[in-house]
Amino acid sequence: MNVTFKDKVLSLYRRTIRKHKLLKIPMLVLSVILLFLDHVARRIQSGARRYIAVLASMTFAFVSCSFSSVIWGEGEYDFTADVTSYYYETEESAAAFAVEDEVDTELIDADDSDDDDLIDPENIKDISELDTVSGADIIGSIDDIDISADEEMPVDEAQDDHPDFSRDDWQLVLVNKNHPIAEDYSFTLGTIKGAMQCDERILADLYAMLEGALKDGVNLVICSPYRNDDRQQMLFDRKVDKYTAQGMSYMEAYKTAAQAVTIPGSSEHQIGLAIDMVSDSYVSLNEGFGDTTAGQWLAAHSYEYGFVIRYPEGKEDITGIEYEPWHLRYVGKNAAKVLYEEDLTLEEFWEKYL
Ligand SMILES: [Zn+2]
């Protein structure tokens, strides 16, 4: 019996799909390509050339088949990725575009070596590389500042149980990936110490908190409070440039950069109301800080001074940011008390009271 090339291909096709139903479409494509190329080769009508053509086509088909099975077979392309990965990002990668599955994090790590002059503080988990100042240093040097002035009007005592909160209150401004900083937002910087700055309106409460912690034996260490827009933009642009130079498309570079550096305009640090703090006995910006004496002191007492743990544990799906026990946000004493007592995030507070 004269078995033709076509018979062989069809029999291979039938045998394969009987064993592996998933291969039906790739095999169909492969068979069509083989038969087509065989047809072309026949028309060339030259023995040696024909076999070379068939061999080449099989190699081509094999390679393209392997390639498509990588894409479809192992499910590496996760269509739900941009929904699920919104949550559990770090503050630095809170952009809606950050799709972790598509990003080579090793690339980010390996690539930071020559950026020593442009460190993004929260991307460095060991604060020894950053400017820091401790509560003891600050309080020791500002004896002439009257940090008790604010205590004359105790929290809420002079107010209703539910004071009226206003959306226009600077203390309550909501900044997250859905609420970028307004273009006309303005405030005055005050100096904490040295080059450390924040919104000057929170200085008195900040000093009071540092002193209150010291009295309880906790020496808080401030690192990276205010960061200006230019610096944030420069950090971000440099990353994007670097990744595009490595051959990424602009969107790929943007996504990758968003993993390493906060997208400009979406960080509370840029409006001077956020302060990262750890302690002199625990100097890493990581979740472990929450279990330390200092971390627990902040969780229990910061609200008394108008501050809250902005990205609490268990609320990642609401804030869109992973647990950051070191990131304190000033919201004012009245709101902080409500957030603390009702266990609300700023997002939930806005929904309920504003
Ligand atoms: Zn922070």
Short mmCIF file of C-alpha atoms and ligand atoms in Angstrom, two decimals:
data_model
loop_
_atom_site.label_atom_id
_atom_site.label_comp_id
_atom_site.label_asym_id
_atom_site.label_seq_id
_atom_site.Cartn_x
_atom_site.Cartn_y
_atom_site.Cartn_z
CA MET A 1 0.00 0.00 0.00
CA ASN A 2 1.27 3.38 -0.94
CA VAL A 3 1.29 5.53 2.20
CA THR A 4 1.52 9.17 1.23
CA PHE A 5 2.96 12.01 3.26
CA LYS A 6 -0.60 13.28 3.72
CA ASP A 7 -1.68 9.92 5.20
CA LYS A 8 1.22 10.02 7.62
CA VAL A 9 0.39 13.53 8.78
CA LEU A 10 -3.31 12.72 9.26
CA SER A 11 -2.52 9.55 11.17
CA LEU A 12 -0.07 11.43 13.41
CA TYR A 13 -2.75 14.05 13.98
CA ARG A 14 -5.40 11.47 14.95
CA ARG A 15 -3.08 9.56 17.24
CA THR A 16 -1.95 12.70 19.02
CA ILE A 17 -5.35 14.20 19.69
CA ARG A 18 -6.62 10.85 20.95
CA LYS A 19 -3.94 10.95 23.65
CA HIS A 20 -3.82 14.70 24.28
CA LYS A 21 -7.06 16.50 23.64
CA LEU A 22 -5.51 19.84 24.55
CA LEU A 23 -3.18 19.56 21.58
CA LYS A 24 -6.05 19.49 19.11
CA ILE A 25 -5.64 23.06 17.87
CA PRO A 26 -1.82 23.17 17.81
CA MET A 27 -1.82 19.80 16.01
CA LEU A 28 -4.39 20.97 13.51
CA VAL A 29 -2.30 24.04 12.78
CA LEU A 30 0.84 21.92 12.53
CA SER A 31 -0.81 19.46 10.15
CA VAL A 32 -2.15 22.18 7.89
CA ILE A 33 1.29 23.81 7.77
CA LEU A 34 2.98 20.48 6.98
CA LEU A 35 0.51 19.62 4.24
CA PHE A 36 0.75 23.06 2.74
CA LEU A 37 4.55 22.97 2.73
CA ASP A 38 4.51 19.44 1.34
CA HIS A 39 2.28 20.71 -1.42
CA VAL A 40 4.72 23.54 -2.13
CA ALA A 41 7.66 21.15 -2.04
CA ARG A 42 5.96 18.81 -4.48
CA ARG A 43 5.59 21.62 -6.91
CA ILE A 44 9.33 22.21 -6.73
CA GLN A 45 9.67 18.61 -7.93
CA SER A 46 13.23 18.11 -6.94
CA GLY A 47 13.98 15.24 -4.55
CA ALA A 48 16.71 16.75 -2.38
CA ARG A 49 15.16 20.18 -2.23
CA ARG A 50 11.85 18.68 -1.35
CA TYR A 51 13.22 16.89 1.68
CA ILE A 52 15.07 19.98 2.82
CA ALA A 53 11.89 22.01 2.49
CA VAL A 54 9.87 19.46 4.46
CA LEU A 55 12.57 19.24 7.13
CA ALA A 56 12.74 23.01 7.42
CA SER A 57 8.98 23.30 7.65
CA MET A 58 8.85 20.65 10.38
CA THR A 59 11.49 22.48 12.35
CA PHE A 60 9.59 25.71 11.93
CA ALA A 61 6.31 24.10 12.94
CA PHE A 62 7.93 22.46 15.96
CA VAL A 63 9.42 25.70 17.16
CA SER A 64 6.21 27.70 16.71
CA CYS A 65 4.22 24.93 18.39
CA SER A 66 6.53 24.89 21.41
CA PHE A 67 6.28 28.62 21.58
CA SER A 68 2.50 28.65 21.56
CA SER A 69 2.33 25.95 24.23
CA VAL A 70 4.48 28.12 26.48
CA ILE A 71 1.96 30.91 26.08
CA TRP A 72 -1.24 28.92 26.32
CA GLY A 73 -0.27 25.61 27.86
CA GLU A 74 1.16 26.67 31.20
CA GLY A 75 -1.21 29.52 31.92
CA GLU A 76 1.56 32.03 32.37
CA TYR A 77 -0.58 34.74 30.96
CA ASP A 78 -2.87 35.43 33.88
CA PHE A 79 -5.85 37.46 32.76
CA THR A 80 -6.87 38.15 36.35
CA ALA A 81 -3.47 39.55 37.21
CA ASP A 82 -4.38 43.19 37.00
CA VAL A 83 -7.32 42.64 39.32
CA THR A 84 -5.67 40.61 42.05
CA SER A 85 -2.34 42.32 42.13
CA TYR A 86 -3.86 45.67 43.01
CA TYR A 87 -3.69 44.47 46.54
CA TYR A 88 -0.58 43.56 48.46
CA GLU A 89 1.60 46.03 46.67
CA THR A 90 3.99 48.21 48.55
CA GLU A 91 3.32 51.88 48.77
CA GLU A 92 5.94 52.43 46.12
CA SER A 93 4.11 50.32 43.60
CA ALA A 94 0.60 51.45 44.27
CA ALA A 95 0.02 52.47 40.70
CA ALA A 96 -2.87 50.75 39.05
CA PHE A 97 -0.50 49.71 36.31
CA ALA A 98 1.72 47.60 38.48
CA VAL A 99 1.16 44.02 37.43
CA GLU A 100 3.62 41.99 39.41
CA ASP A 101 3.37 38.83 37.36
CA GLU A 102 4.71 40.58 34.34
CA VAL A 103 7.67 42.12 36.05
CA ASP A 104 11.09 40.63 36.55
CA THR A 105 11.84 41.64 40.11
CA GLU A 106 15.40 40.36 39.87
CA LEU A 107 15.92 42.89 37.18
CA ILE A 108 14.82 45.63 39.53
CA ASP A 109 17.10 44.43 42.33
CA ALA A 110 20.13 43.88 40.16
CA ASP A 111 19.65 47.23 38.63
CA ASP A 112 19.74 49.44 41.70
CA SER A 113 23.49 49.27 42.19
CA ASP A 114 24.41 52.52 40.51
CA ASP A 115 21.56 54.48 42.02
CA ASP A 116 23.21 55.20 45.33
CA ASP A 117 22.73 58.90 44.89
CA LEU A 118 19.03 58.44 44.21
CA ILE A 119 17.74 56.07 46.83
CA ASP A 120 13.99 55.74 47.10
CA PRO A 121 13.72 55.42 50.86
CA GLU A 122 10.92 52.94 51.17
CA ASN A 123 12.49 50.67 48.61
CA ILE A 124 15.52 50.33 50.85
CA LYS A 125 14.53 48.19 53.77
CA ASP A 126 17.60 48.93 55.87
CA ILE A 127 17.49 52.52 57.03
CA SER A 128 21.23 52.68 57.72
CA GLU A 129 21.51 53.99 54.15
CA LEU A 130 19.19 56.89 54.87
CA ASP A 131 19.26 60.11 56.79
CA THR A 132 17.64 59.47 60.12
CA VAL A 133 17.09 61.31 63.35
CA SER A 134 15.87 59.93 66.66
CA GLY A 135 13.33 61.32 69.08
CA ALA A 136 16.04 61.68 71.72
CA ASP A 137 18.18 63.77 69.37
CA ILE A 138 15.27 66.01 68.51
CA ILE A 139 13.74 66.47 71.94
CA GLY A 140 17.19 67.01 73.46
CA SER A 141 17.83 69.92 71.13
CA ILE A 142 14.50 71.75 71.23
CA ASP A 143 13.88 72.42 74.90
CA ASP A 144 12.80 75.91 74.00
CA ILE A 145 9.94 74.69 71.82
CA ASP A 146 6.69 74.61 73.71
CA ILE A 147 5.37 71.24 72.75
CA SER A 148 2.78 71.24 75.48
CA ALA A 149 0.85 74.13 73.97
CA ASP A 150 -1.49 71.83 72.17
CA GLU A 151 -2.36 69.83 75.25
CA GLU A 152 -4.41 72.68 76.66
CA MET A 153 -7.29 71.58 74.49
CA PRO A 154 -7.62 67.87 75.08
CA VAL A 155 -8.87 65.72 72.25
CA ASP A 156 -12.61 65.81 71.77
CA GLU A 157 -13.30 67.01 75.29
CA ALA A 158 -14.33 70.38 73.90
CA GLN A 159 -16.13 68.83 70.95
CA ASP A 160 -19.13 66.69 70.17
CA ASP A 161 -18.83 62.95 70.14
CA HIS A 162 -18.96 63.15 66.39
CA PRO A 163 -17.33 66.36 65.33
CA ASP A 164 -18.22 67.52 61.87
CA PHE A 165 -15.49 66.52 59.51
CA SER A 166 -14.96 68.39 56.28
CA ARG A 167 -13.69 67.19 52.94
CA ASP A 168 -11.82 70.45 52.67
CA ASP A 169 -9.84 69.84 55.85
CA TRP A 170 -6.15 69.58 54.92
CA GLN A 171 -5.64 67.04 57.70
CA LEU A 172 -8.01 64.60 56.03
CA VAL A 173 -6.79 64.83 52.46
CA LEU A 174 -7.00 61.41 50.81
CA VAL A 175 -4.06 60.40 48.65
CA ASN A 176 -3.95 57.01 46.99
CA LYS A 177 -3.78 55.59 43.50
CA ASN A 178 -7.36 56.67 42.83
CA HIS A 179 -6.89 60.09 44.43
CA PRO A 180 -3.67 61.66 43.24
CA ILE A 181 -2.48 64.86 44.85
CA ALA A 182 -4.41 67.86 43.52
CA GLU A 183 -2.34 70.07 41.27
CA ASP A 184 -3.12 73.15 43.33
CA TYR A 185 -2.39 71.51 46.68
CA SER A 186 -0.11 73.74 48.67
CA PHE A 187 1.39 73.76 52.13
CA THR A 188 4.35 75.18 54.01
CA LEU A 189 7.30 73.02 54.87
CA GLY A 190 8.65 73.05 58.40
CA THR A 191 11.96 71.63 59.53
CA ILE A 192 11.96 68.67 61.89
CA LYS A 193 15.71 68.68 62.20
CA GLY A 194 18.52 69.18 59.73
CA ALA A 195 17.30 68.35 56.25
CA MET A 196 14.20 66.54 57.53
CA GLN A 197 11.01 68.33 56.67
CA CYS A 198 7.26 67.92 56.86
CA ASP A 199 4.14 70.08 56.77
CA GLU A 200 4.86 72.69 59.45
CA ARG A 201 1.35 72.34 60.87
CA ILE A 202 2.12 68.86 62.20
CA LEU A 203 5.43 69.71 63.87
CA ALA A 204 4.04 70.38 67.37
CA ASP A 205 2.11 67.10 67.47
CA LEU A 206 5.07 65.22 66.02
CA TYR A 207 7.40 66.53 68.72
CA ALA A 208 4.80 65.74 71.37
CA MET A 209 4.59 62.16 70.09
CA LEU A 210 8.37 61.73 70.08
CA GLU A 211 8.50 63.01 73.65
CA GLY A 212 5.56 60.85 74.74
CA ALA A 213 7.31 57.80 73.32
CA LEU A 214 10.56 58.71 75.08
CA LYS A 215 8.72 58.91 78.38
CA ASP A 216 7.58 55.33 77.79
CA GLY A 217 11.15 54.27 76.97
CA VAL A 218 10.74 54.23 73.18
CA ASN A 219 13.25 56.20 71.11
CA LEU A 220 11.55 56.58 67.74
CA VAL A 221 13.71 57.13 64.68
CA ILE A 222 12.39 59.22 61.80
CA CYS A 223 13.48 58.46 58.28
CA SER A 224 12.31 59.89 55.00
CA PRO A 225 9.45 62.19 55.91
CA TYR A 226 8.79 64.72 53.12
CA ARG A 227 9.94 64.00 49.57
CA ASN A 228 9.50 66.59 46.92
CA ASP A 229 7.77 66.05 43.60
CA ASP A 230 10.86 66.80 41.51
CA ARG A 231 12.88 64.20 43.28
CA GLN A 232 10.10 61.65 43.02
CA GLN A 233 9.66 62.43 39.33
CA MET A 234 13.39 62.22 38.71
CA LEU A 235 13.62 58.87 40.46
CA PHE A 236 10.76 57.58 38.39
CA ASP A 237 11.90 58.96 35.03
CA ARG A 238 15.39 57.60 35.49
CA LYS A 239 14.00 54.13 36.06
CA VAL A 240 11.78 54.33 33.00
CA ASP A 241 14.72 55.56 30.87
CA LYS A 242 16.92 52.78 32.14
CA TYR A 243 14.38 50.07 31.33
CA THR A 244 13.61 51.43 27.88
CA ALA A 245 17.36 51.52 27.20
CA GLN A 246 17.40 47.83 28.07
CA GLY A 247 14.92 47.20 25.29
CA MET A 248 11.58 47.35 27.10
CA SER A 249 8.62 49.10 25.55
CA TYR A 250 7.52 52.27 27.31
CA MET A 251 4.57 50.54 29.00
CA GLU A 252 6.74 47.67 30.20
CA ALA A 253 9.30 50.12 31.51
CA TYR A 254 6.55 52.12 33.22
CA LYS A 255 5.13 49.05 34.94
CA THR A 256 8.55 47.89 36.03
CA ALA A 257 9.50 51.32 37.33
CA ALA A 258 6.22 51.52 39.24
CA GLN A 259 7.33 48.46 41.17
CA ALA A 260 10.51 50.10 42.30
CA VAL A 261 9.54 53.73 42.79
CA THR A 262 6.26 55.39 43.73
CA ILE A 263 4.55 56.96 40.77
CA PRO A 264 4.88 60.71 41.27
CA GLY A 265 1.74 62.26 42.69
CA SER A 266 0.45 59.24 44.60
CA SER A 267 2.53 59.36 47.77
CA GLU A 268 1.50 60.99 51.05
CA HIS A 269 5.15 61.77 51.58
CA GLN A 270 4.85 64.42 48.89
CA ILE A 271 2.34 66.46 50.91
CA GLY A 272 4.40 66.40 54.10
CA LEU A 273 1.80 64.50 56.14
CA ALA A 274 3.47 61.08 56.17
CA ILE A 275 6.43 60.09 58.28
CA ASP A 276 8.21 56.77 58.25
CA MET A 277 9.49 55.83 61.65
CA VAL A 278 11.13 52.88 63.33
CA SER A 279 13.19 52.84 66.53
CA ASP A 280 16.80 52.89 67.64
CA SER A 281 16.55 49.16 68.35
CA TYR A 282 14.86 48.09 65.10
CA VAL A 283 16.09 49.80 61.98
CA SER A 284 14.37 47.98 59.12
CA LEU A 285 11.31 49.13 57.25
CA ASN A 286 9.51 45.82 57.29
CA GLU A 287 6.54 44.09 58.84
CA GLY A 288 8.61 42.87 61.79
CA PHE A 289 8.64 46.41 63.16
CA GLY A 290 4.95 46.00 64.03
CA ASP A 291 5.84 43.37 66.62
CA THR A 292 8.45 45.47 68.40
CA THR A 293 7.83 47.56 71.50
CA ALA A 294 8.11 50.71 69.40
CA GLY A 295 5.78 49.38 66.71
CA GLN A 296 3.19 48.45 69.31
CA TRP A 297 3.60 51.77 71.08
CA LEU A 298 2.84 53.57 67.81
CA ALA A 299 -0.16 51.36 67.10
CA ALA A 300 -1.56 52.04 70.58
CA HIS A 301 -0.66 55.71 71.14
CA SER A 302 -0.01 57.52 67.88
CA TYR A 303 -3.69 58.52 67.60
CA GLU A 304 -3.37 60.54 70.81
CA TYR A 305 -1.10 62.85 68.83
CA GLY A 306 -3.13 62.90 65.63
CA PHE A 307 -1.29 60.12 63.77
CA VAL A 308 -2.50 56.76 62.45
CA ILE A 309 -0.89 53.64 61.02
CA ARG A 310 -2.03 54.40 57.51
CA TYR A 311 -1.71 50.89 56.01
CA PRO A 312 -2.82 48.46 58.71
CA GLU A 313 -2.63 44.70 58.61
CA GLY A 314 -5.76 43.02 57.27
CA LYS A 315 -6.94 46.12 55.38
CA GLU A 316 -4.75 45.60 52.34
CA ASP A 317 -7.75 45.15 50.09
CA ILE A 318 -9.08 48.56 51.13
CA THR A 319 -5.91 50.62 51.12
CA GLY A 320 -4.39 48.75 48.18
CA ILE A 321 -1.10 48.81 50.07
CA GLU A 322 0.58 46.06 52.03
CA TYR A 323 0.92 46.32 55.81
CA GLU A 324 3.33 49.11 56.71
CA PRO A 325 3.62 49.47 60.49
CA TRP A 326 6.26 52.18 60.01
CA HIS A 327 4.22 54.56 57.84
CA LEU A 328 2.48 57.15 60.03
CA ARG A 329 0.02 59.61 58.59
CA TYR A 330 -1.15 62.76 60.30
CA VAL A 331 -4.94 63.22 60.21
CA GLY A 332 -5.44 65.44 63.29
CA LYS A 333 -6.46 64.31 66.76
CA ASN A 334 -10.22 64.18 66.26
CA ALA A 335 -10.10 62.04 63.15
CA ALA A 336 -7.26 59.90 64.52
CA LYS A 337 -9.37 59.07 67.56
CA VAL A 338 -12.27 57.96 65.36
CA LEU A 339 -10.00 55.94 63.08
CA TYR A 340 -8.38 54.28 66.07
CA GLU A 341 -11.56 53.52 68.02
CA GLU A 342 -13.57 52.32 65.04
CA ASP A 343 -10.63 50.53 63.43
CA LEU A 344 -11.03 52.41 60.15
CA THR A 345 -8.64 53.20 57.35
CA LEU A 346 -8.69 56.68 55.88
CA GLU A 347 -10.57 55.27 52.89
CA GLU A 348 -13.28 53.85 55.18
CA PHE A 349 -13.37 57.06 57.19
CA TRP A 350 -14.03 59.04 54.01
CA GLU A 351 -16.85 56.75 53.08
CA LYS A 352 -18.45 56.97 56.48
CA TYR A 353 -17.92 60.57 57.55
CA LEU A 354 -17.16 62.66 54.50
ZN ZN B 1 6.00 55.82 54.06
#
